[in-house]
PDB file of C-alpha atoms in Angstrom:
ATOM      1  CA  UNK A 180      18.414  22.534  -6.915  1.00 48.00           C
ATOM      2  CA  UNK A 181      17.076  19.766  -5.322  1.00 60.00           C
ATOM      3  CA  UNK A 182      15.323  20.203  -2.265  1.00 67.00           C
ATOM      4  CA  UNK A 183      14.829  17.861   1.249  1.00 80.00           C
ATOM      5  CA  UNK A 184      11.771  19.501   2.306  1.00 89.00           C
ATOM      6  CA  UNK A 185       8.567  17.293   1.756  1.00 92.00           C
ATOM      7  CA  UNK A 186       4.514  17.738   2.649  1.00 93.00           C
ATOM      8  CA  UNK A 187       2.992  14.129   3.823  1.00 94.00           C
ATOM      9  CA  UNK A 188      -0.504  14.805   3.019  1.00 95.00           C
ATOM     10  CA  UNK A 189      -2.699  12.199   4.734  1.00 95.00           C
ATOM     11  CA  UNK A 190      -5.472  11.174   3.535  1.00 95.00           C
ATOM     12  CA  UNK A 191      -7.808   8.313   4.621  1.00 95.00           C
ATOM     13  CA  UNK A 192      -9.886   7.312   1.105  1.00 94.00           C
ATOM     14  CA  UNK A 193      -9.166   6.261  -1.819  1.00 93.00           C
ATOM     15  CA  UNK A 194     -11.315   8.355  -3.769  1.00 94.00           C
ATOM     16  CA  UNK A 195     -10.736  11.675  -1.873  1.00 95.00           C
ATOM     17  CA  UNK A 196      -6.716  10.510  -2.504  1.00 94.00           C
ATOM     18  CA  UNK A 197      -7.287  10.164  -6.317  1.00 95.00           C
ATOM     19  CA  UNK A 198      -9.227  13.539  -6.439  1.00 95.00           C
ATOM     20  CA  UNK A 199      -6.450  15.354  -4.973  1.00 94.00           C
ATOM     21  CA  UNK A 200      -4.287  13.995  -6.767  1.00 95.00           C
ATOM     22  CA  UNK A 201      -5.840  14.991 -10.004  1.00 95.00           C
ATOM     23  CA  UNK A 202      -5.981  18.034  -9.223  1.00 94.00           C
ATOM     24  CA  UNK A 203      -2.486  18.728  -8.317  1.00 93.00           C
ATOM     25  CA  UNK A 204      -1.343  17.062 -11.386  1.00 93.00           C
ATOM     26  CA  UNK A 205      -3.598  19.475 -13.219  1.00 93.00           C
ATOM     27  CA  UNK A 206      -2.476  22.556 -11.030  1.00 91.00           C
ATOM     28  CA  UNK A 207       1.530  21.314 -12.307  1.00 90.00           C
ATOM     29  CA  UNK A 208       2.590  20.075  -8.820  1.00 91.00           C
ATOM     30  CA  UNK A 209       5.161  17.433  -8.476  1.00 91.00           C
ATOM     31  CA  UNK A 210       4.139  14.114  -6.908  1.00 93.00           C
ATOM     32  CA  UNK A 211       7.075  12.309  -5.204  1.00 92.00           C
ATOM     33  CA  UNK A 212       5.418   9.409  -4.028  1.00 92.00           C
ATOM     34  CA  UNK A 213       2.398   7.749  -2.883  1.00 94.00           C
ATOM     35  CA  UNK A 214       2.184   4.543  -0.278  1.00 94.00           C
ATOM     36  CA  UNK A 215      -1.132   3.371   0.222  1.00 94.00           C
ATOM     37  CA  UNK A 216      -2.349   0.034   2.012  1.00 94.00           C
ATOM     38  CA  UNK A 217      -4.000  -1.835  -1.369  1.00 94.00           C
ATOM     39  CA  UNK A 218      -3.304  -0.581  -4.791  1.00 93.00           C
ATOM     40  CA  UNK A 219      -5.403   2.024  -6.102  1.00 94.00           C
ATOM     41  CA  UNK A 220      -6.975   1.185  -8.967  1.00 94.00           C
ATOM     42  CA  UNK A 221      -6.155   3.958 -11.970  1.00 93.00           C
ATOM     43  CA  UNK A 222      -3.565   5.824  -9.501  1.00 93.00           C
ATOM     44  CA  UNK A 223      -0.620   5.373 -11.694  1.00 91.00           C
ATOM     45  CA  UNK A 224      -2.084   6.907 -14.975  1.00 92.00           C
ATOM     46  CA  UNK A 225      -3.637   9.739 -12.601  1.00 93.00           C
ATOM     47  CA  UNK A 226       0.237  10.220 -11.021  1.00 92.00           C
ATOM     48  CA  UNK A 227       1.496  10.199 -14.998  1.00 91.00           C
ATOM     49  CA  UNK A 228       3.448   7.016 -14.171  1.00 90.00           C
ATOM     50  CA  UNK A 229       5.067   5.648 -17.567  1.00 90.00           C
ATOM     51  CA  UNK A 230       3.311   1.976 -17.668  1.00 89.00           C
ATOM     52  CA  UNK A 231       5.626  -1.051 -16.399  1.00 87.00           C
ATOM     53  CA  UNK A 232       7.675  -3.033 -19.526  1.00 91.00           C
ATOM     54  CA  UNK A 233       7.834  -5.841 -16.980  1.00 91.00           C
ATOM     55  CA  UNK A 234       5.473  -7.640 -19.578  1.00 91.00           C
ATOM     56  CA  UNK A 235       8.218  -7.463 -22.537  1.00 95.00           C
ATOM     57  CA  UNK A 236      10.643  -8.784 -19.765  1.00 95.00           C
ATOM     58  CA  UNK A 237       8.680 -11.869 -19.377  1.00 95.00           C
ATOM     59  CA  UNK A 238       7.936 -12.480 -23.381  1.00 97.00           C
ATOM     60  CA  UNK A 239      12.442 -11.908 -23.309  1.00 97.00           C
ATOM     61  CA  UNK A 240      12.584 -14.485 -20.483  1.00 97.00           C
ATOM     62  CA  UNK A 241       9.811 -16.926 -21.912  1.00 97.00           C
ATOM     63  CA  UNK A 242      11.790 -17.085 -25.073  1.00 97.00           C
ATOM     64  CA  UNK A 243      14.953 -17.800 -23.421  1.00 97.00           C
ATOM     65  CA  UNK A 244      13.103 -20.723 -21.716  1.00 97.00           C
ATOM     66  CA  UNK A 245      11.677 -21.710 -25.169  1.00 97.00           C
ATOM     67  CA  UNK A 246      14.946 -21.586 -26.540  1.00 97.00           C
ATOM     68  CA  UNK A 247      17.130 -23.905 -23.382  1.00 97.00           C
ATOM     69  CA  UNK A 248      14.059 -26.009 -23.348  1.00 96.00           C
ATOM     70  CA  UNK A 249      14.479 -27.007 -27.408  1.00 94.00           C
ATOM     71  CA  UNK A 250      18.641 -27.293 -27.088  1.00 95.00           C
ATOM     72  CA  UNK A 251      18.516 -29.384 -23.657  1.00 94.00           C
ATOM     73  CA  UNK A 252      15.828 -31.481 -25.497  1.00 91.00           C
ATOM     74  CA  UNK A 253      17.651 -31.810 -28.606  1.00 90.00           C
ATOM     75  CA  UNK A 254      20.999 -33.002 -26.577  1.00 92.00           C
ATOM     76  CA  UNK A 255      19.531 -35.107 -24.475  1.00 89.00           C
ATOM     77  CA  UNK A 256      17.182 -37.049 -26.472  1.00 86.00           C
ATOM     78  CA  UNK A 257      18.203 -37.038 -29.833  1.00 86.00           C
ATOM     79  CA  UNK A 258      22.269 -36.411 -29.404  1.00 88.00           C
ATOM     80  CA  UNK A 259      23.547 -37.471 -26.308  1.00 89.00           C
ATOM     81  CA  UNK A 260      21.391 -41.205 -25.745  1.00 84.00           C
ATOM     82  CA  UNK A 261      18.876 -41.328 -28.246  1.00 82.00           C
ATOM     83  CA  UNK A 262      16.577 -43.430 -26.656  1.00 76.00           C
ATOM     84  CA  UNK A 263      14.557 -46.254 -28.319  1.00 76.00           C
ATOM     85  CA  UNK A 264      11.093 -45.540 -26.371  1.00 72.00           C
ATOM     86  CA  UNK A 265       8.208 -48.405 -27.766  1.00 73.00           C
ATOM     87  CA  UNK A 266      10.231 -48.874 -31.159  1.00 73.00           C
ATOM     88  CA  UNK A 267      10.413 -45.305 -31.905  1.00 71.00           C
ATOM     89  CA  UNK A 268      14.071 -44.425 -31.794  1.00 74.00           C
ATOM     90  CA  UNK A 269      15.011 -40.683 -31.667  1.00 75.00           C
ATOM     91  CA  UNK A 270      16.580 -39.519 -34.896  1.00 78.00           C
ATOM     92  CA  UNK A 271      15.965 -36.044 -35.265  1.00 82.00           C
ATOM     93  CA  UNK A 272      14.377 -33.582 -33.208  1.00 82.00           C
ATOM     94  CA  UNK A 273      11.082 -32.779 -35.540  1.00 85.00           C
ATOM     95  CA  UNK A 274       9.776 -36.220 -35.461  1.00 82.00           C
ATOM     96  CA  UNK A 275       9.845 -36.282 -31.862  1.00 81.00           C
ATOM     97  CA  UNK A 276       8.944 -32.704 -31.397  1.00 84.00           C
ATOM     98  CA  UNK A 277       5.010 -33.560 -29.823  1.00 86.00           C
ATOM     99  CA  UNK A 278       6.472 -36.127 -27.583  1.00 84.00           C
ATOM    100  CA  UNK A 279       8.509 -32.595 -26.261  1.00 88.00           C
ATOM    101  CA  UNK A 280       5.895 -30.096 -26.470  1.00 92.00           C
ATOM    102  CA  UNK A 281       4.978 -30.261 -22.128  1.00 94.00           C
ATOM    103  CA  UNK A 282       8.351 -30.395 -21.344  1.00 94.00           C
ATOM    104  CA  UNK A 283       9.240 -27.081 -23.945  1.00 95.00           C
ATOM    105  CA  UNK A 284       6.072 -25.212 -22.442  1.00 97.00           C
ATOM    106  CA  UNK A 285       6.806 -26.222 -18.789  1.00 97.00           C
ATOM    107  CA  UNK A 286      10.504 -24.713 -19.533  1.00 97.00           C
ATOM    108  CA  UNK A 287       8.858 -21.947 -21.206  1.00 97.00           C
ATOM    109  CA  UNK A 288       6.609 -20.755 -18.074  1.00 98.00           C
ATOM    110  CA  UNK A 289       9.064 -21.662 -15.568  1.00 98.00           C
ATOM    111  CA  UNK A 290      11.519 -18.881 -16.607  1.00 97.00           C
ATOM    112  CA  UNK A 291       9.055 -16.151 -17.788  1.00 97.00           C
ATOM    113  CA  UNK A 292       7.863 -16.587 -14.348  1.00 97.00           C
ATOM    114  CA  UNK A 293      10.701 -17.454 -11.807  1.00 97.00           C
ATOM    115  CA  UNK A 294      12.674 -14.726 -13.473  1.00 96.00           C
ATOM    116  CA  UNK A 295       9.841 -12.218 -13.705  1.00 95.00           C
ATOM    117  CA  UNK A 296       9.591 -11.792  -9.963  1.00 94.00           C
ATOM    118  CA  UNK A 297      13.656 -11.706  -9.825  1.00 94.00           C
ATOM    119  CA  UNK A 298      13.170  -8.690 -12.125  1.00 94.00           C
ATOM    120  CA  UNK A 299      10.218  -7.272 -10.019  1.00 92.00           C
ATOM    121  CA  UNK A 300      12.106  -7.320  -7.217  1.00 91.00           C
ATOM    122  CA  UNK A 301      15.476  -6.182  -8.103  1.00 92.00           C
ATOM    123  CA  UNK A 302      13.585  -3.440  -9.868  1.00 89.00           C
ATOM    124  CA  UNK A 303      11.482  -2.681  -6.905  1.00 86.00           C
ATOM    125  CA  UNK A 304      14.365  -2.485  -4.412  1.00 87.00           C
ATOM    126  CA  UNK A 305      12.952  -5.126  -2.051  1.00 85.00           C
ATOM    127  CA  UNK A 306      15.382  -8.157  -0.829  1.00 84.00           C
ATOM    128  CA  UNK A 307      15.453  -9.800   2.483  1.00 84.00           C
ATOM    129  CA  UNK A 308      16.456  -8.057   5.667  1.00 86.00           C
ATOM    130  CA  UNK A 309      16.006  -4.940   3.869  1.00 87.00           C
ATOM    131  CA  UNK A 310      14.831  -1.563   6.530  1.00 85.00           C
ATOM    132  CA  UNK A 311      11.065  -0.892   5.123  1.00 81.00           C
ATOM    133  CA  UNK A 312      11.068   3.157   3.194  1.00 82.00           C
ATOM    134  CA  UNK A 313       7.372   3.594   4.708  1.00 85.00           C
ATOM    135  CA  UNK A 314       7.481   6.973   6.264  1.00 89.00           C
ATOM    136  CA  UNK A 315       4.427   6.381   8.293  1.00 90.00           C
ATOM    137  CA  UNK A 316       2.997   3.061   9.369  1.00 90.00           C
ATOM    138  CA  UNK A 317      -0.760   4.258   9.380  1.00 93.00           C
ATOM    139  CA  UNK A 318      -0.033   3.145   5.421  1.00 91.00           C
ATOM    140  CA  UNK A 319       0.001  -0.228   6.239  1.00 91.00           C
ATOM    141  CA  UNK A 320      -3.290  -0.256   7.533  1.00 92.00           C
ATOM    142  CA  UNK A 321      -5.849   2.452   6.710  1.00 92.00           C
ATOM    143  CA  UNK A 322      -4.377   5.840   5.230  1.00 94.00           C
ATOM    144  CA  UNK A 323      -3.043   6.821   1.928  1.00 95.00           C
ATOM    145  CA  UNK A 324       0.428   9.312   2.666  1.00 95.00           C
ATOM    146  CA  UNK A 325       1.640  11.480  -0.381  1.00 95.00           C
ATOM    147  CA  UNK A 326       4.730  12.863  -0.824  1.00 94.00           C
ATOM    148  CA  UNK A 327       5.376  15.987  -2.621  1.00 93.00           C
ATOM    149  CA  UNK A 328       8.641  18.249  -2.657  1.00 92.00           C
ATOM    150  CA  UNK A 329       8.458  21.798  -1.333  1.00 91.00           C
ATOM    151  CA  UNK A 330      10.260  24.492  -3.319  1.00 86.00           C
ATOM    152  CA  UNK A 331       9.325  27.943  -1.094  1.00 84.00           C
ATOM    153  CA  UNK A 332       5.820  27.160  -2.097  1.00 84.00           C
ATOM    154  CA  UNK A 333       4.796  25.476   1.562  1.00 87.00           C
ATOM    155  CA  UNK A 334       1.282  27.655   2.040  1.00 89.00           C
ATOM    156  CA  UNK A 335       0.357  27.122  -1.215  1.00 89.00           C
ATOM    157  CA  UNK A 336       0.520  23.723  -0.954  1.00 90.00           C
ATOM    158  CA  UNK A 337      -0.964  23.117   2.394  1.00 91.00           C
ATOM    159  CA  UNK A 338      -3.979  25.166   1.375  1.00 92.00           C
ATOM    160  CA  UNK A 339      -4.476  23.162  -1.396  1.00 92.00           C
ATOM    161  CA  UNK A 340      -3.864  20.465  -0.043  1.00 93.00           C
ATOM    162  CA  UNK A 341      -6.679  20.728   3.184  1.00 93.00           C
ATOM    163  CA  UNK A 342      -8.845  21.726   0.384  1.00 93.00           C
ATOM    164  CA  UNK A 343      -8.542  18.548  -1.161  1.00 93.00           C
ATOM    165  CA  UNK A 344      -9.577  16.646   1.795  1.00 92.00           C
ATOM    166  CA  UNK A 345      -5.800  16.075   3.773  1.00 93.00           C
ATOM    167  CA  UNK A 346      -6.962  14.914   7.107  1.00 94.00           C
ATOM    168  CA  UNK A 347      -3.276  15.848   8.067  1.00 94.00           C
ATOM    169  CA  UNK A 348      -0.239  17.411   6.848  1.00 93.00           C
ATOM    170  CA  UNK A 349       3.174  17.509   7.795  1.00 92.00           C
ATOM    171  CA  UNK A 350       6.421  19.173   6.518  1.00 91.00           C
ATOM    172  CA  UNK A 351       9.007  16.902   6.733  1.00 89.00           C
ATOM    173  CA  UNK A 352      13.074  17.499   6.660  1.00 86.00           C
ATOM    174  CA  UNK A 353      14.687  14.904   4.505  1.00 77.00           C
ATOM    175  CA  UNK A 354      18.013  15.594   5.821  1.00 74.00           C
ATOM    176  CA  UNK A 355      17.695  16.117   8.864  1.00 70.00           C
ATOM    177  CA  UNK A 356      15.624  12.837   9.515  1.00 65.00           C
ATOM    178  CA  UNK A 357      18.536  10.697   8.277  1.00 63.00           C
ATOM    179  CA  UNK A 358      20.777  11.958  10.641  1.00 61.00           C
ATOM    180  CA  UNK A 359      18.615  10.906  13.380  1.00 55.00           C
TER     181      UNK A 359
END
């Protein structure tokens, strides 16, 4: 059953935040979520976060600019209007191939990268106009908020949680703050 009750631990360092959160990973607590104001080096391994493929996406996108790059050139320059450029006319594509080579890599790096970030942030959730998901502003700035799910196990948690440096902690109603 899923459950609408959260604890916001705050915290206000980075190394007090990755300690604690070591150590509720190793005491089998579930971490929702973490917002902090930077990244935090290492944080994602410590939360158990499976690592980002958004690397293969860009290799998948690079070769699809590798690949429009060498047919557009091919049309263009050898098919369409071969051009005669200082008594070398265009016959086929491999003798001209160096005279390509910026324009293919250019091509290349311009979709790995323009459609990278598309990826990153359709994955991500973020697009214009969009209402910001940061429960507590302080994690713009200076504090480090995480978010973990409460299954009858509140005390528990909150003890553990002052004991691993919380600087405040609040118990938080899912449900009942969307209504408001």
């Amino acid at each position: 059953m899923e459950t609408s009750k959260v604890i916001h631990a705050i915290y206000t360092d980075d190394d007090v935040l990755m300690s604690a959160v070591k150590r509720l990973k190793a005491e089998k607590h579930h971490i929702e979520e973490i917002y902090t104001p930077f990244p935090v080096h290492g944080l994602d391994k410590a939360m158990g976060l499976a690592p980002t493929r958004l690397a293969i996406t860009s290799f998948l996108y690079g070769t699809v600019g590798l690949i429009v790059s060498v047919v557009m050139m091919n049309y263009m320059m050898i098919e369409d209007w071969p051009m005669d450029i200082g008594g070398k006319p265009s016959f086929s594509f491999m003798e001209n191939s160096p005279a390509f080579i910026p324009i293919i890599f250019e091509l290349t790096v311009f979709f790995a990268a323009h459609l990278m970030v598309i990826t990153f942030y359709l994955r991500s959730r973020m697009w214009p106009f969009k209402q910001a998901e940061n429960p507590d502003p302080r994690t713009t700035d200076d504090h480090f908020l995480m978010e973990i799910p409460v299954h009858g196990n509140e005390n528990e948690l909150q003890d553990l949680l002052v004991e691993t440096g919380a600087v405040e902690i609040n118990i938080i109603d899912k449900e009942e703050d969307k209504e408001h």
